[in-house]
Structure formats: C-alpha cells, structure tokens
PDB file of C-alpha atoms and ligand atoms in Angstrom:
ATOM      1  CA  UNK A 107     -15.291   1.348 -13.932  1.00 66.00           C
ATOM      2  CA  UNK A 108     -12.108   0.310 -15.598  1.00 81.00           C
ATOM      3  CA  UNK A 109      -8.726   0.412 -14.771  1.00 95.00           C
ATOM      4  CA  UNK A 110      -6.737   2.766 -12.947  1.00 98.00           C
ATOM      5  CA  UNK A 111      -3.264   1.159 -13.035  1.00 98.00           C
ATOM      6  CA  UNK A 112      -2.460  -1.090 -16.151  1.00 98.00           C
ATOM      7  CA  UNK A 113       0.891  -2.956 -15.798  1.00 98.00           C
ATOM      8  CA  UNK A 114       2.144  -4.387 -18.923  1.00 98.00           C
ATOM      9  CA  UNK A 115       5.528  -6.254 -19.389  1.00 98.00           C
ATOM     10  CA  UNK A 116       7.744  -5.100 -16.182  1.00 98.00           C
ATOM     11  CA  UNK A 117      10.981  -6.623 -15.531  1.00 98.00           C
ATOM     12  CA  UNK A 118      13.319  -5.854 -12.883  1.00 98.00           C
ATOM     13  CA  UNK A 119      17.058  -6.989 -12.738  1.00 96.00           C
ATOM     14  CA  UNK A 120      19.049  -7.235 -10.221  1.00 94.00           C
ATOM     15  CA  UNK A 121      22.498  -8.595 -10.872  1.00 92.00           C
ATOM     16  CA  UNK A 122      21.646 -12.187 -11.959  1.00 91.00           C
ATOM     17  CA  UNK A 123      18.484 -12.181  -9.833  1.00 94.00           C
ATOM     18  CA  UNK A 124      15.026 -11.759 -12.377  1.00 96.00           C
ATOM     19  CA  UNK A 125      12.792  -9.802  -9.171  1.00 97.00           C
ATOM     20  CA  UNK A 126      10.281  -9.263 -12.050  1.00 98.00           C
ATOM     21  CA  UNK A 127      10.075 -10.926 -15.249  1.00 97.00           C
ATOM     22  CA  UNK A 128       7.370  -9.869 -17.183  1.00 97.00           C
ATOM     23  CA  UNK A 129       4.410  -9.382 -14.986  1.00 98.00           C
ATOM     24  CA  UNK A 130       1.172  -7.771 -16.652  1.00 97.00           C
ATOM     25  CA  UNK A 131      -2.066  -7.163 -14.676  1.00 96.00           C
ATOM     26  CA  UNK A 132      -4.855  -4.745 -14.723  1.00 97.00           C
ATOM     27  CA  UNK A 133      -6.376  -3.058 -10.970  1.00 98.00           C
ATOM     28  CA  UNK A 134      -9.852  -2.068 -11.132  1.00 97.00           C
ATOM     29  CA  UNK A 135     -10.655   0.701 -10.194  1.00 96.00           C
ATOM     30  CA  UNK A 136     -12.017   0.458  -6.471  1.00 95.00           C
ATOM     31  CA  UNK A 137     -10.957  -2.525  -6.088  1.00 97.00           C
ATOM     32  CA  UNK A 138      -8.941  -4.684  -3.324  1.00 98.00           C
ATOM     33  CA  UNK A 139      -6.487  -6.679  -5.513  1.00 98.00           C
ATOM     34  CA  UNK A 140      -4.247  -8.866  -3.649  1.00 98.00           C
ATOM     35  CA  UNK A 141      -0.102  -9.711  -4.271  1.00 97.00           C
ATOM     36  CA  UNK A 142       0.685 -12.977  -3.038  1.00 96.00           C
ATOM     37  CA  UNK A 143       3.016 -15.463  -3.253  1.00 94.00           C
ATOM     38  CA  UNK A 144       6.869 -16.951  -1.379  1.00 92.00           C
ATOM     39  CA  UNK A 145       8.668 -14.955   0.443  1.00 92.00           C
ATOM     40  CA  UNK A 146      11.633 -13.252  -1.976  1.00 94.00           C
ATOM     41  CA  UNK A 147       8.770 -13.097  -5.148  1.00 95.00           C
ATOM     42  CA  UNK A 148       9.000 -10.879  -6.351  1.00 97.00           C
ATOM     43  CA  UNK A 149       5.818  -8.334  -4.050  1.00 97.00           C
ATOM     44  CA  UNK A 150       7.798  -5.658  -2.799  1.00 96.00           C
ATOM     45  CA  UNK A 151       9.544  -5.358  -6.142  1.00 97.00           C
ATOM     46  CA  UNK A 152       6.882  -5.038  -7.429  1.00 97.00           C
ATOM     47  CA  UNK A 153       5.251  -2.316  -5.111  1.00 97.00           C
ATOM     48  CA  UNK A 154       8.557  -0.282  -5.584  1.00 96.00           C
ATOM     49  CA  UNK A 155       8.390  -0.333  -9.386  1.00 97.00           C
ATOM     50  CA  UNK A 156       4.488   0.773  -8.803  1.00 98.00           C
ATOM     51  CA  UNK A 157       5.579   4.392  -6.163  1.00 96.00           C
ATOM     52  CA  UNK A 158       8.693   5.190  -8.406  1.00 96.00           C
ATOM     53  CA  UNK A 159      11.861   3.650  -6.110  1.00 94.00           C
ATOM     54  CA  UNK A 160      12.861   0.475  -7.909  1.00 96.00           C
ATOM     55  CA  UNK A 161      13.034   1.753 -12.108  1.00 95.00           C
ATOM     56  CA  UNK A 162      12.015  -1.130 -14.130  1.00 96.00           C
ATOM     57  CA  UNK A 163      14.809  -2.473 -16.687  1.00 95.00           C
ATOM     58  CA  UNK A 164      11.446  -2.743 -18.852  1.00 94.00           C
ATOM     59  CA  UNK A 165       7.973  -2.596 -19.733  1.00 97.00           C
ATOM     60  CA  UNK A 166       4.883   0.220 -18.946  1.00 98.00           C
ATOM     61  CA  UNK A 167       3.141   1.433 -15.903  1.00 98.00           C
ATOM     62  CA  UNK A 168      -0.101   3.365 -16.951  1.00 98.00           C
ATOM     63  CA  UNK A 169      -1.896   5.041 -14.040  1.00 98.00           C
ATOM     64  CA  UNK A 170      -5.410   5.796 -15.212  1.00 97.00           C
ATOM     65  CA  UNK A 171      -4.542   5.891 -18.785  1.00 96.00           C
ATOM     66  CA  UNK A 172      -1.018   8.144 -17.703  1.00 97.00           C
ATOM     67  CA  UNK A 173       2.041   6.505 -17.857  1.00 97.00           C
ATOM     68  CA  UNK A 174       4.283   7.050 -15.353  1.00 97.00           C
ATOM     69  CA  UNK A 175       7.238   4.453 -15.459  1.00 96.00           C
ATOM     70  CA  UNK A 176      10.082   7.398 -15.491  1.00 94.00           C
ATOM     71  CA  UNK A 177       8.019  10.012 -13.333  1.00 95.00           C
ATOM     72  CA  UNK A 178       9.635  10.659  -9.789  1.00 94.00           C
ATOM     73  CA  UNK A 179       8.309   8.844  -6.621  1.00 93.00           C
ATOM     74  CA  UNK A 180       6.707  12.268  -5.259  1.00 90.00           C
ATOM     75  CA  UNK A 181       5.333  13.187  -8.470  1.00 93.00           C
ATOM     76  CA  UNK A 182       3.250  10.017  -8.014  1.00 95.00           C
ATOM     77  CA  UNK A 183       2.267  10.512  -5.053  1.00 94.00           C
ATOM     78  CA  UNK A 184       0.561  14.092  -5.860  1.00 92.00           C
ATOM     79  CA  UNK A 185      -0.988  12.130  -8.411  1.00 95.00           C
ATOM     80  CA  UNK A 186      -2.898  10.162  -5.906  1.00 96.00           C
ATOM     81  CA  UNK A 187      -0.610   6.714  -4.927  1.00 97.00           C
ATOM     82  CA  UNK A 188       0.753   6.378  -1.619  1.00 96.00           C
ATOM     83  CA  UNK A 189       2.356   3.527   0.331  1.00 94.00           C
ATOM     84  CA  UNK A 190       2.920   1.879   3.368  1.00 92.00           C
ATOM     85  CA  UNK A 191       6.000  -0.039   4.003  1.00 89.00           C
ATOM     86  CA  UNK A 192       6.487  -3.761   4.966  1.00 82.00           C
ATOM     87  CA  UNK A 193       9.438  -2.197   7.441  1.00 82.00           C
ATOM     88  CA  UNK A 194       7.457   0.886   9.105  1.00 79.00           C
ATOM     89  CA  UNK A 195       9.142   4.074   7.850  1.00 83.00           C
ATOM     90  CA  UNK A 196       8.119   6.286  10.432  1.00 88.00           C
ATOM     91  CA  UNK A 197      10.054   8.782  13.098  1.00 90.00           C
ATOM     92  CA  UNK A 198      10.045   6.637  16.335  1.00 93.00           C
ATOM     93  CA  UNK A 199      10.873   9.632  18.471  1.00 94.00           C
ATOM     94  CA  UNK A 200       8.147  11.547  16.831  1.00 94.00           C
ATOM     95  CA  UNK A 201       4.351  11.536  18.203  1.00 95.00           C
ATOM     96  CA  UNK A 202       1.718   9.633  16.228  1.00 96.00           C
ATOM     97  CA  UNK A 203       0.461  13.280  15.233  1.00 94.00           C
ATOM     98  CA  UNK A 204       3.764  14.091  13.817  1.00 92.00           C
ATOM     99  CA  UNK A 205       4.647  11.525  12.264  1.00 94.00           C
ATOM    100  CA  UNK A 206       1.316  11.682  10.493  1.00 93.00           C
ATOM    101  CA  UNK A 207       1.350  15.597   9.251  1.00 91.00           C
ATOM    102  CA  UNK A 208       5.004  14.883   8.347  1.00 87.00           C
ATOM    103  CA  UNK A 209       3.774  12.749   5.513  1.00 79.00           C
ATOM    104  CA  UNK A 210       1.252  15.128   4.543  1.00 81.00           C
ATOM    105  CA  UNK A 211       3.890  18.650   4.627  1.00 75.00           C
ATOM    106  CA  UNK A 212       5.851  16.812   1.161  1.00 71.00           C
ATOM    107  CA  UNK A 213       2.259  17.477  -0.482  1.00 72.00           C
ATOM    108  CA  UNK A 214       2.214  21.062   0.750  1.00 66.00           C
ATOM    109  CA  UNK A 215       2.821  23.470  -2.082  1.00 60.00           C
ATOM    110  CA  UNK A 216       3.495  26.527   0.125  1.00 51.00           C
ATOM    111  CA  UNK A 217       6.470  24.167   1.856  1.00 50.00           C
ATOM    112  CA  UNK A 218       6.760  23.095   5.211  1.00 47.00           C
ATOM    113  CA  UNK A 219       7.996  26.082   6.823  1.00 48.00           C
ATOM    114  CA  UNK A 220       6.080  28.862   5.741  1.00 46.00           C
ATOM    115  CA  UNK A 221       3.108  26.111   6.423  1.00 46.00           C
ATOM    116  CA  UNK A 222       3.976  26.611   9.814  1.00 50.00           C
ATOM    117  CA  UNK A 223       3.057  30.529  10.043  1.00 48.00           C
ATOM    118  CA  UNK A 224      -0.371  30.661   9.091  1.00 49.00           C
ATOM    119  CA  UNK A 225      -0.205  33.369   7.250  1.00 51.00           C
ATOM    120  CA  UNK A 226      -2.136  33.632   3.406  1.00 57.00           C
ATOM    121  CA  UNK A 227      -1.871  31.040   0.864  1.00 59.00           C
ATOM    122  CA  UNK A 228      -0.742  28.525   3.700  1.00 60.00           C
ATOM    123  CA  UNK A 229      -3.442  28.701   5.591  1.00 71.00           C
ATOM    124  CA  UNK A 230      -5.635  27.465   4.131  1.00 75.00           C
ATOM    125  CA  UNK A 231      -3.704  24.586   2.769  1.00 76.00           C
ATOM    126  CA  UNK A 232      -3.093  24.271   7.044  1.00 78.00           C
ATOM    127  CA  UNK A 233      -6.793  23.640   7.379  1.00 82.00           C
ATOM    128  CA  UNK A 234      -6.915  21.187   4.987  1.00 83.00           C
ATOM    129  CA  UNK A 235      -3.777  19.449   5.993  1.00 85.00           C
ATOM    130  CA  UNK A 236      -4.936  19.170   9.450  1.00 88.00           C
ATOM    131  CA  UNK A 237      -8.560  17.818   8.491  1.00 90.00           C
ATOM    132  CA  UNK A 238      -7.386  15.006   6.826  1.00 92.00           C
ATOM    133  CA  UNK A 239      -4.360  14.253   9.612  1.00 94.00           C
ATOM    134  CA  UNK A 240      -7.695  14.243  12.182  1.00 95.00           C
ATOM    135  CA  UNK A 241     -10.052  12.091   9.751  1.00 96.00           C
ATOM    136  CA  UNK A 242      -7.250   9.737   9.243  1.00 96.00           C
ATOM    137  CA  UNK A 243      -6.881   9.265  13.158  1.00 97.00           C
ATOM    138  CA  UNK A 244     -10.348   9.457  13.823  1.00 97.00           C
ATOM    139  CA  UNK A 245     -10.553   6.707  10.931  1.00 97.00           C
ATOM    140  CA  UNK A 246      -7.758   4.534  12.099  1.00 97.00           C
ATOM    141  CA  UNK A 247      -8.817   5.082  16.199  1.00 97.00           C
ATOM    142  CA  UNK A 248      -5.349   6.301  16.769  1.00 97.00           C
ATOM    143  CA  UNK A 249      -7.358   9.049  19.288  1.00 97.00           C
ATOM    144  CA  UNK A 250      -5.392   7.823  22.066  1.00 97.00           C
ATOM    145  CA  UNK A 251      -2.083   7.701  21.192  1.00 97.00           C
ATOM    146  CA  UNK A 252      -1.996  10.428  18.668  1.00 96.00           C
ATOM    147  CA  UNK A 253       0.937  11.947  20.878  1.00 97.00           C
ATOM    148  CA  UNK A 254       2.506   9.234  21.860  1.00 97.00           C
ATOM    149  CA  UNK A 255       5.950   8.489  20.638  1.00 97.00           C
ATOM    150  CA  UNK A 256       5.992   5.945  17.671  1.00 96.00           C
ATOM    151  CA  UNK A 257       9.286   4.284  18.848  1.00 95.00           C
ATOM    152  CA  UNK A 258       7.530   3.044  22.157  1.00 96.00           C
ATOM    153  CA  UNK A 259       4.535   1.862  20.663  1.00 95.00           C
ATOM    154  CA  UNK A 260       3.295  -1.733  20.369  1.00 93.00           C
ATOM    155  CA  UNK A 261       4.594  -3.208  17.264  1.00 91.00           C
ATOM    156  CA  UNK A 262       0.879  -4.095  15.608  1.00 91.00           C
ATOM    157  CA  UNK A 263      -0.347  -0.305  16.691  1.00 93.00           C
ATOM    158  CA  UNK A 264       3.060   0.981  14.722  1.00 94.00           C
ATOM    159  CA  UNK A 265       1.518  -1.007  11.453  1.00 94.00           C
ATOM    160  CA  UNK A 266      -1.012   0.630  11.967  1.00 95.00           C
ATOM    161  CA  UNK A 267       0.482   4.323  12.074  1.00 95.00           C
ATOM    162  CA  UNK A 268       2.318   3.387   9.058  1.00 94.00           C
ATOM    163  CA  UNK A 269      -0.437   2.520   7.252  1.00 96.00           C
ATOM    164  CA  UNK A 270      -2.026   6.020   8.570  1.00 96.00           C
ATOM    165  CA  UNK A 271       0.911   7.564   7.265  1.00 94.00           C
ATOM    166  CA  UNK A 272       0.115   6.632   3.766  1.00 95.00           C
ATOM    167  CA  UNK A 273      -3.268   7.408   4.302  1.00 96.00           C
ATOM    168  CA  UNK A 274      -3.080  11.000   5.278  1.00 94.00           C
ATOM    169  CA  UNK A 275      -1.965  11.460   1.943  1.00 94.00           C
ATOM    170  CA  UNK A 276      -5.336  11.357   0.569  1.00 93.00           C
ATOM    171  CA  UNK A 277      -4.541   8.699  -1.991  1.00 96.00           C
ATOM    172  CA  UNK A 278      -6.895   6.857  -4.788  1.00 97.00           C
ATOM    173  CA  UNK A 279      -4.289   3.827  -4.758  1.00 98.00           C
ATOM    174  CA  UNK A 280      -3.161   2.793  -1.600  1.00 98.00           C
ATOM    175  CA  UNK A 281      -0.458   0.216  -1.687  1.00 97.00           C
ATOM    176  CA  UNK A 282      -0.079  -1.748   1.374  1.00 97.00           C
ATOM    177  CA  UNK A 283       3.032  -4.073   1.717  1.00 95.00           C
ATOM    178  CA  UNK A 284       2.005  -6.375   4.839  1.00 95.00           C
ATOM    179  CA  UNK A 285       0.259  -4.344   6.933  1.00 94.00           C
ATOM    180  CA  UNK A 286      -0.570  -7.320   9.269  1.00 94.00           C
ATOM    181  CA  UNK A 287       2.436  -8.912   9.243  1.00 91.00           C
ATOM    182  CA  UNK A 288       3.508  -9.101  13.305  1.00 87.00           C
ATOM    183  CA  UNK A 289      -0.407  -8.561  14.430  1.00 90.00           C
ATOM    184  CA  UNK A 290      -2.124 -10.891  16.281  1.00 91.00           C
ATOM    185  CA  UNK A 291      -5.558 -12.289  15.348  1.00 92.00           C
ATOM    186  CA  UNK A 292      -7.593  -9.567  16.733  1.00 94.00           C
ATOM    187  CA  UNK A 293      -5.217  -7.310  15.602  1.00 93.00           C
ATOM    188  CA  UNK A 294      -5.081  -9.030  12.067  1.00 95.00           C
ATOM    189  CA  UNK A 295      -9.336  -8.536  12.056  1.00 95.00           C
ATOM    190  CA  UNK A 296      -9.123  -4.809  13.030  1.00 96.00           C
ATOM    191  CA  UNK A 297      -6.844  -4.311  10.408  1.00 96.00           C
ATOM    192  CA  UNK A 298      -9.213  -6.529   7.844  1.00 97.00           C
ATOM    193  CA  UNK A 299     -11.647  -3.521   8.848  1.00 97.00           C
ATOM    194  CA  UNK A 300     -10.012  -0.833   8.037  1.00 97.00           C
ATOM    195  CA  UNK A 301      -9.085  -2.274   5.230  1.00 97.00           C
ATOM    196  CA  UNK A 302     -12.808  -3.094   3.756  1.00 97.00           C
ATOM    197  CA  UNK A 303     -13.359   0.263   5.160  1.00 96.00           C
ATOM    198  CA  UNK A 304     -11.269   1.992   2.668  1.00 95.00           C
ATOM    199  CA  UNK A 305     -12.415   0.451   0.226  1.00 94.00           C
ATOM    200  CA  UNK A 306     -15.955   0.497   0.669  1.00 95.00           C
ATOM    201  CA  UNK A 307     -16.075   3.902   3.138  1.00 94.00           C
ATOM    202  CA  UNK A 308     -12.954   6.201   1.223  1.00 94.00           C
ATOM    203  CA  UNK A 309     -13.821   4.572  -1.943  1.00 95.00           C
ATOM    204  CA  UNK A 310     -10.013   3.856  -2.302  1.00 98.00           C
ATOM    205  CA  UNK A 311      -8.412   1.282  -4.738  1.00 98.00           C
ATOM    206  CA  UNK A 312      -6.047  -1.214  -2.285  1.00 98.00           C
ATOM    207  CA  UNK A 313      -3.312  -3.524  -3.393  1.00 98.00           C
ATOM    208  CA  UNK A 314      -2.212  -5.577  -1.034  1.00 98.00           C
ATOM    209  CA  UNK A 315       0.648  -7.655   0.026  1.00 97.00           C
ATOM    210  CA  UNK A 316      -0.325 -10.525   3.017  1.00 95.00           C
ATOM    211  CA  UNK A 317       0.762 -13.592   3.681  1.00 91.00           C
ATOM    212  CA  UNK A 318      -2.297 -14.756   5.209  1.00 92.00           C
ATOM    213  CA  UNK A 319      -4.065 -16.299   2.435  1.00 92.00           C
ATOM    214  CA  UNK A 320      -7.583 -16.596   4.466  1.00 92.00           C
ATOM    215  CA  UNK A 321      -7.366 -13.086   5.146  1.00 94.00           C
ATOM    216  CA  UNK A 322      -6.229 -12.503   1.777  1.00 95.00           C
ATOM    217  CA  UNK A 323      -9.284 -14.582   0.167  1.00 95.00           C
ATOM    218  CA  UNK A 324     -11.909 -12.808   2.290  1.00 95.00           C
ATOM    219  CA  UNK A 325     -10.757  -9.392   1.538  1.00 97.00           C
ATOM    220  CA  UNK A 326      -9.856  -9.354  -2.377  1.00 98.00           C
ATOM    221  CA  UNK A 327     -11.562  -8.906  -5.750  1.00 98.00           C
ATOM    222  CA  UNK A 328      -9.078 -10.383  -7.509  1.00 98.00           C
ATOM    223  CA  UNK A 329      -5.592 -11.699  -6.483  1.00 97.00           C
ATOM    224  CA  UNK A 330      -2.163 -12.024  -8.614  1.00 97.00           C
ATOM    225  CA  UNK A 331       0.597 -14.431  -7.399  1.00 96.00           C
ATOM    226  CA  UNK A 332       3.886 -14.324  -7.963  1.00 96.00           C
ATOM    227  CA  UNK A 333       6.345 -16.711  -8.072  1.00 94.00           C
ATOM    228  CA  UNK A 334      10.220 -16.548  -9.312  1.00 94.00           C
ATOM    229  CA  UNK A 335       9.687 -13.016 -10.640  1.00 96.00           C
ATOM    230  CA  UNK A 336       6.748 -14.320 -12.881  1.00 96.00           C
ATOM    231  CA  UNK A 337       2.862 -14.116 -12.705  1.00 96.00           C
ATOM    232  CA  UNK A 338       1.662 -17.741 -12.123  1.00 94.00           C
ATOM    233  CA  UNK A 339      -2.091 -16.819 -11.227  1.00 95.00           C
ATOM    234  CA  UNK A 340      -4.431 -14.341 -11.961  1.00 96.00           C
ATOM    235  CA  UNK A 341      -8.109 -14.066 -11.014  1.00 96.00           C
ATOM    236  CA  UNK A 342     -10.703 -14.437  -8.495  1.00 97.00           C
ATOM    237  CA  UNK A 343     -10.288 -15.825  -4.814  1.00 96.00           C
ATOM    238  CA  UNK A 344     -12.414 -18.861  -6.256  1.00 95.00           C
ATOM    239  CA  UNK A 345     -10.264 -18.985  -9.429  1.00 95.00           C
ATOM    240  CA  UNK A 346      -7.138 -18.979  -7.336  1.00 95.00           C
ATOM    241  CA  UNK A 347      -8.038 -21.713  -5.056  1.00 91.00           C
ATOM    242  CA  UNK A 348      -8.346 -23.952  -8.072  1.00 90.00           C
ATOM    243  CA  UNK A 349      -5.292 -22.983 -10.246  1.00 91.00           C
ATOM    244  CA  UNK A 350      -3.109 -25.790 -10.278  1.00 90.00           C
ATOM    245  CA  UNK A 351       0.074 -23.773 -10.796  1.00 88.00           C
ATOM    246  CA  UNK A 352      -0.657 -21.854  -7.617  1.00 89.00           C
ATOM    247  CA  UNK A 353      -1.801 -25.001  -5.131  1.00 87.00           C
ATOM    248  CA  UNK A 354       1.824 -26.101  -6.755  1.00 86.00           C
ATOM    249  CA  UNK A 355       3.767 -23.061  -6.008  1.00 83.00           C
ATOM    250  CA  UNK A 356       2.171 -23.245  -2.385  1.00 79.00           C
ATOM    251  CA  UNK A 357       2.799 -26.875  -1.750  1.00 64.00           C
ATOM    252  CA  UNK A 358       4.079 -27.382   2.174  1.00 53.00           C
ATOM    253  CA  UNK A 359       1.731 -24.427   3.234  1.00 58.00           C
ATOM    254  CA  UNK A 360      -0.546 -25.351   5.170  1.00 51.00           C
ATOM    255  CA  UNK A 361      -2.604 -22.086   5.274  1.00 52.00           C
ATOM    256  CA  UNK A 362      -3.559 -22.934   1.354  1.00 54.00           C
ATOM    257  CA  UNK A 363      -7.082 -23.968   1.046  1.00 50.00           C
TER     258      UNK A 363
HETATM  259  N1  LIG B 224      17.518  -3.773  -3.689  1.00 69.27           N
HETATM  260  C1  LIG B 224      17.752  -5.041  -4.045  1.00 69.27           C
HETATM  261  N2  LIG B 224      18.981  -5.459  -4.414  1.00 69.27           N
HETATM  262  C2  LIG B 224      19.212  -6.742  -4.792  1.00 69.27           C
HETATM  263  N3  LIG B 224      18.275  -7.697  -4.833  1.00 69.27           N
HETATM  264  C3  LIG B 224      17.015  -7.342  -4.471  1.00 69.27           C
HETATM  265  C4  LIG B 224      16.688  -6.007  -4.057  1.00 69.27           C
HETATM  266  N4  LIG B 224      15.366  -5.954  -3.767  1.00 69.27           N
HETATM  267  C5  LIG B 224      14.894  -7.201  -3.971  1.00 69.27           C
HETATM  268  N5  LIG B 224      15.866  -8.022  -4.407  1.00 69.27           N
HETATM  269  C6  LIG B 224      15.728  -9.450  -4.754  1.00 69.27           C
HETATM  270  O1  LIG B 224      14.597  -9.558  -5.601  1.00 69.27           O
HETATM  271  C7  LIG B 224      13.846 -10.721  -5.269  1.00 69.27           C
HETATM  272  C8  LIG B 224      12.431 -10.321  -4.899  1.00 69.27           C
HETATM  273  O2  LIG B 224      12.454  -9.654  -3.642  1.00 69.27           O
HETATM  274  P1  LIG B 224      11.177  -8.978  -2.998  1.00 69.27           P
HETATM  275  O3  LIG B 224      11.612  -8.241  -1.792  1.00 69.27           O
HETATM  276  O4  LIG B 224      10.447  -8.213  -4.037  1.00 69.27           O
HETATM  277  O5  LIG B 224      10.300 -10.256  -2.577  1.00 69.27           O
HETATM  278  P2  LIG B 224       8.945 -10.366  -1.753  1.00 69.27           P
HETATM  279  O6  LIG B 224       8.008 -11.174  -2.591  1.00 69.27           O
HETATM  280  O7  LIG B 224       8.498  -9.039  -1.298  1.00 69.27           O
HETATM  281  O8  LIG B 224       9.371 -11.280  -0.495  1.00 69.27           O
HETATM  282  P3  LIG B 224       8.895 -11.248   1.051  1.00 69.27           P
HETATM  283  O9  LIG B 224       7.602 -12.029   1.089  1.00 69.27           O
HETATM  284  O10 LIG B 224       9.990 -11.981   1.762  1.00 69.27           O
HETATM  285  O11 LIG B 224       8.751  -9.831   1.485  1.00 69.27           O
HETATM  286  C9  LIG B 224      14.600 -11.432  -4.165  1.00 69.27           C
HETATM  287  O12 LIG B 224      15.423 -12.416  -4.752  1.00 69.27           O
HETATM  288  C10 LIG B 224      15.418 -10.320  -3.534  1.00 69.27           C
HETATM  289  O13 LIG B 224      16.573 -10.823  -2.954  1.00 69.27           O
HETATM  290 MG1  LIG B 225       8.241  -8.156   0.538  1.00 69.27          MG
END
C-alpha cells in the first residue's frame, strides 16, 4: 500500500548527547512497526520528533508523501497522528469520560466552548465528537469506569485511558510509547488485543515502543532498533532475531530469543 510516514536522515542533539543520529525507516501503511531497543535509545526521541515536540537538528519527516518536519504538533494531529505517552498525560481528577472528550475538543473547529451549547455548526460536530468518545470506550471496555476519576485508577487501567486518549482522536498513525509498561501479564495480553485490534479492526497504522520483545515479535510487521541514537536493525521479527548487531546490542537480556 506504500508508505505513510518516510523518515529519512533525522538527528537530534542534545547538548553533547546524539538522541538521534541519522535514523531512516519507512512505516507501511497499516502496519504494526515496532521501536525497540536500551533504555535511553534513542524511542521516545524519536516519537517526539514524529508528533512535532522534539524539532530535529536535521533530516525529513514525510507523512504520506507531506512533509511535515517544521509543521506544529496540533497541525499533525488534524492530519491524522496521535500519541500516547510513556508517562500518562491525562487529568487525574477528571473522569475517564472527560479526560477522553478533552482530547477530542483541540480537534473541534467551532472551539470548546461554544461546543458546549449545542447550538448550529457545533452540533453537529457534538454528535460526532461524542460517537467516537463512546466507540473508543466501547472499544477499549472502559464501560465501567468511564466516570471514574483517572487519578484513583489502577495504574495498568490508566495505560489504558491514555492510550484511549490518543485514540479518540480518530488517528491513521497511532504512536504508542509503552503502553504496557507497568501491566501485568493478563493485562500485557489485553493490551496485545487491542492492539491487533486496531490494526486489523480500525485499520490503523501502529508504531510501537515495548520492551517486551516476545510481545513485541508476536505483534509487529517489521521492527527498527535503536541503539546509541543510531538504527542497528531493520526488518522482520525473523530478520531481527538473527541480526548479529542486535543479539549484540541485547547481550545480558534475557528476554532476547
Ligand atoms: N529533553 C531532553 N533533554 C536532554 N536530553 C534528552 C532529552 N530527551 C531525551 N534526552 C536524552 O536523549 C537520549 C535518548 O532518550 P530517549 O528518552 O529518547 O530514550 P528511550 O529509548 O525512549 O529510553 P527508555 O527506554 O528509557 O524510555 C538519552 O540519552 C536522554 O537522556
Ligand atoms: Mg522512552
């Protein structure tokens, strides 16, 4: 189907630090495509430079065929990418509800508040705002907690709000920065679900960011790993398993297979 985001030569600086030096990869389009590699690698960098808050010091970030390297973080996300962070970014005095429609009120074009009166153009943007806010926890089987505050929530069931969060936007690219980290096994496979569920269900392209490497090789198409700052693997699960640089770069974890 082709691409729909083409990275090509992005660096990031900080100070003395190289967070990215370099790294080029194409995402499929409907894909899952996997970022994996140490912790301090250069991931979440990498994510940032992708929604717009970390500006490259170089290279090109094409989203199907556009490039958007210098455009604003919300000016992607109308465009279709949204993200969920690796620290949840949600209002933990808010409901589950709110928290979700929150996220969706930045896409509104009539504005937040005169979203909230119902009255001509809004409305029916208030339909449609509350459709997908319902699909999403319908989706997500946030049912019965959808208004419960997010602060006294389990941590694994907060993931999983965040992750709704990003979803409500109605994205083609999702860009999940561990969304199981903290989640026990069961909680882990749930998540797997939804995940394969996007993909295959909402037809959405996924990059993710997990450090569980058998979750990781179950779920992806293709995988990119990262190590330094630098791209040291690209390719299949099967590929990745095999590349020597990688089994290197892992060496003391036991996870790798
Ligand atoms: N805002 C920042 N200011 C300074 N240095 C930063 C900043 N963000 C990231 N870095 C540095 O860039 C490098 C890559 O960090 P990054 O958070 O992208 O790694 P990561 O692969 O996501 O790691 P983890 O698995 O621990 O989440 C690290 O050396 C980190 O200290
Ligand atoms: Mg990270």
């Amino acid at each position: 189907m082709g691409p729909i985001l083409e990275i090509e030569n992005v660096s990031l600086q900080f100070g003395g630090v190289k967070a990215l030096d370099n790294v080029s990869y194409h995402i499929e389009k409907g894909e899952i495509f996997s970022l994996i590699g140490p912790n301090g690698a250069g991931k979440t960098s990498m994510l940032n430079c992708i929604s717009g808050l970390y500006q490259p010091t170089g290279g090109s970030i094409r989203y199907k065929g556009q490039e958007i390297i210098n455009m604003k973080p919300y000016n992607r996300t109308t465009l279709g990418i949204a993200r969920a962070f690796q620290n949840i970014a949600l209002f933990a005095h808010m409901s589950v509800l709110d928290n979700l429609k929150l996220g969706r009120h930045t896409l509104m074009k009539s504005g937040a508040l005169s979203g909230g009166l119902y009255i001509g153009k809004s409305s029916n943007e208030e339909i449609e705002h509350r459709k997908k806010v319902e699909e999403v926890i319908e989706f997500l089987e946030l049912q019965d907690i959808r208004h419960t505050p997010v602060g006294t929530l389990p941590y694994g069931l907060q993931k999983r709000v965040e992750v709704g969060r990003a979803l409500a936007l109605g994205p083609e690219l999702i860009l999940l920065d561990e969304p199981m980290a903290g989640m026990n096994s069961t909680e882990k496979d749930l998540m797997a679900r939804f995940i394969l569920d996007m993909h295959e269900v909402m037809e959405i392209t996924v990059v993710l960011i997990e450090h569980d490497l058998g979750i990781v090789m179950n779920l992806s198409d293709h995988i990119a790993v990262l190590d330094f700052g630098k791209r040291i693997g690209f390719g299949t699960p099967e590929e990745i398993q095999k590349n020597p640089d990688v089994i290197k770069a892992y060496i003391g974890e036991e996870t790798f297979i």
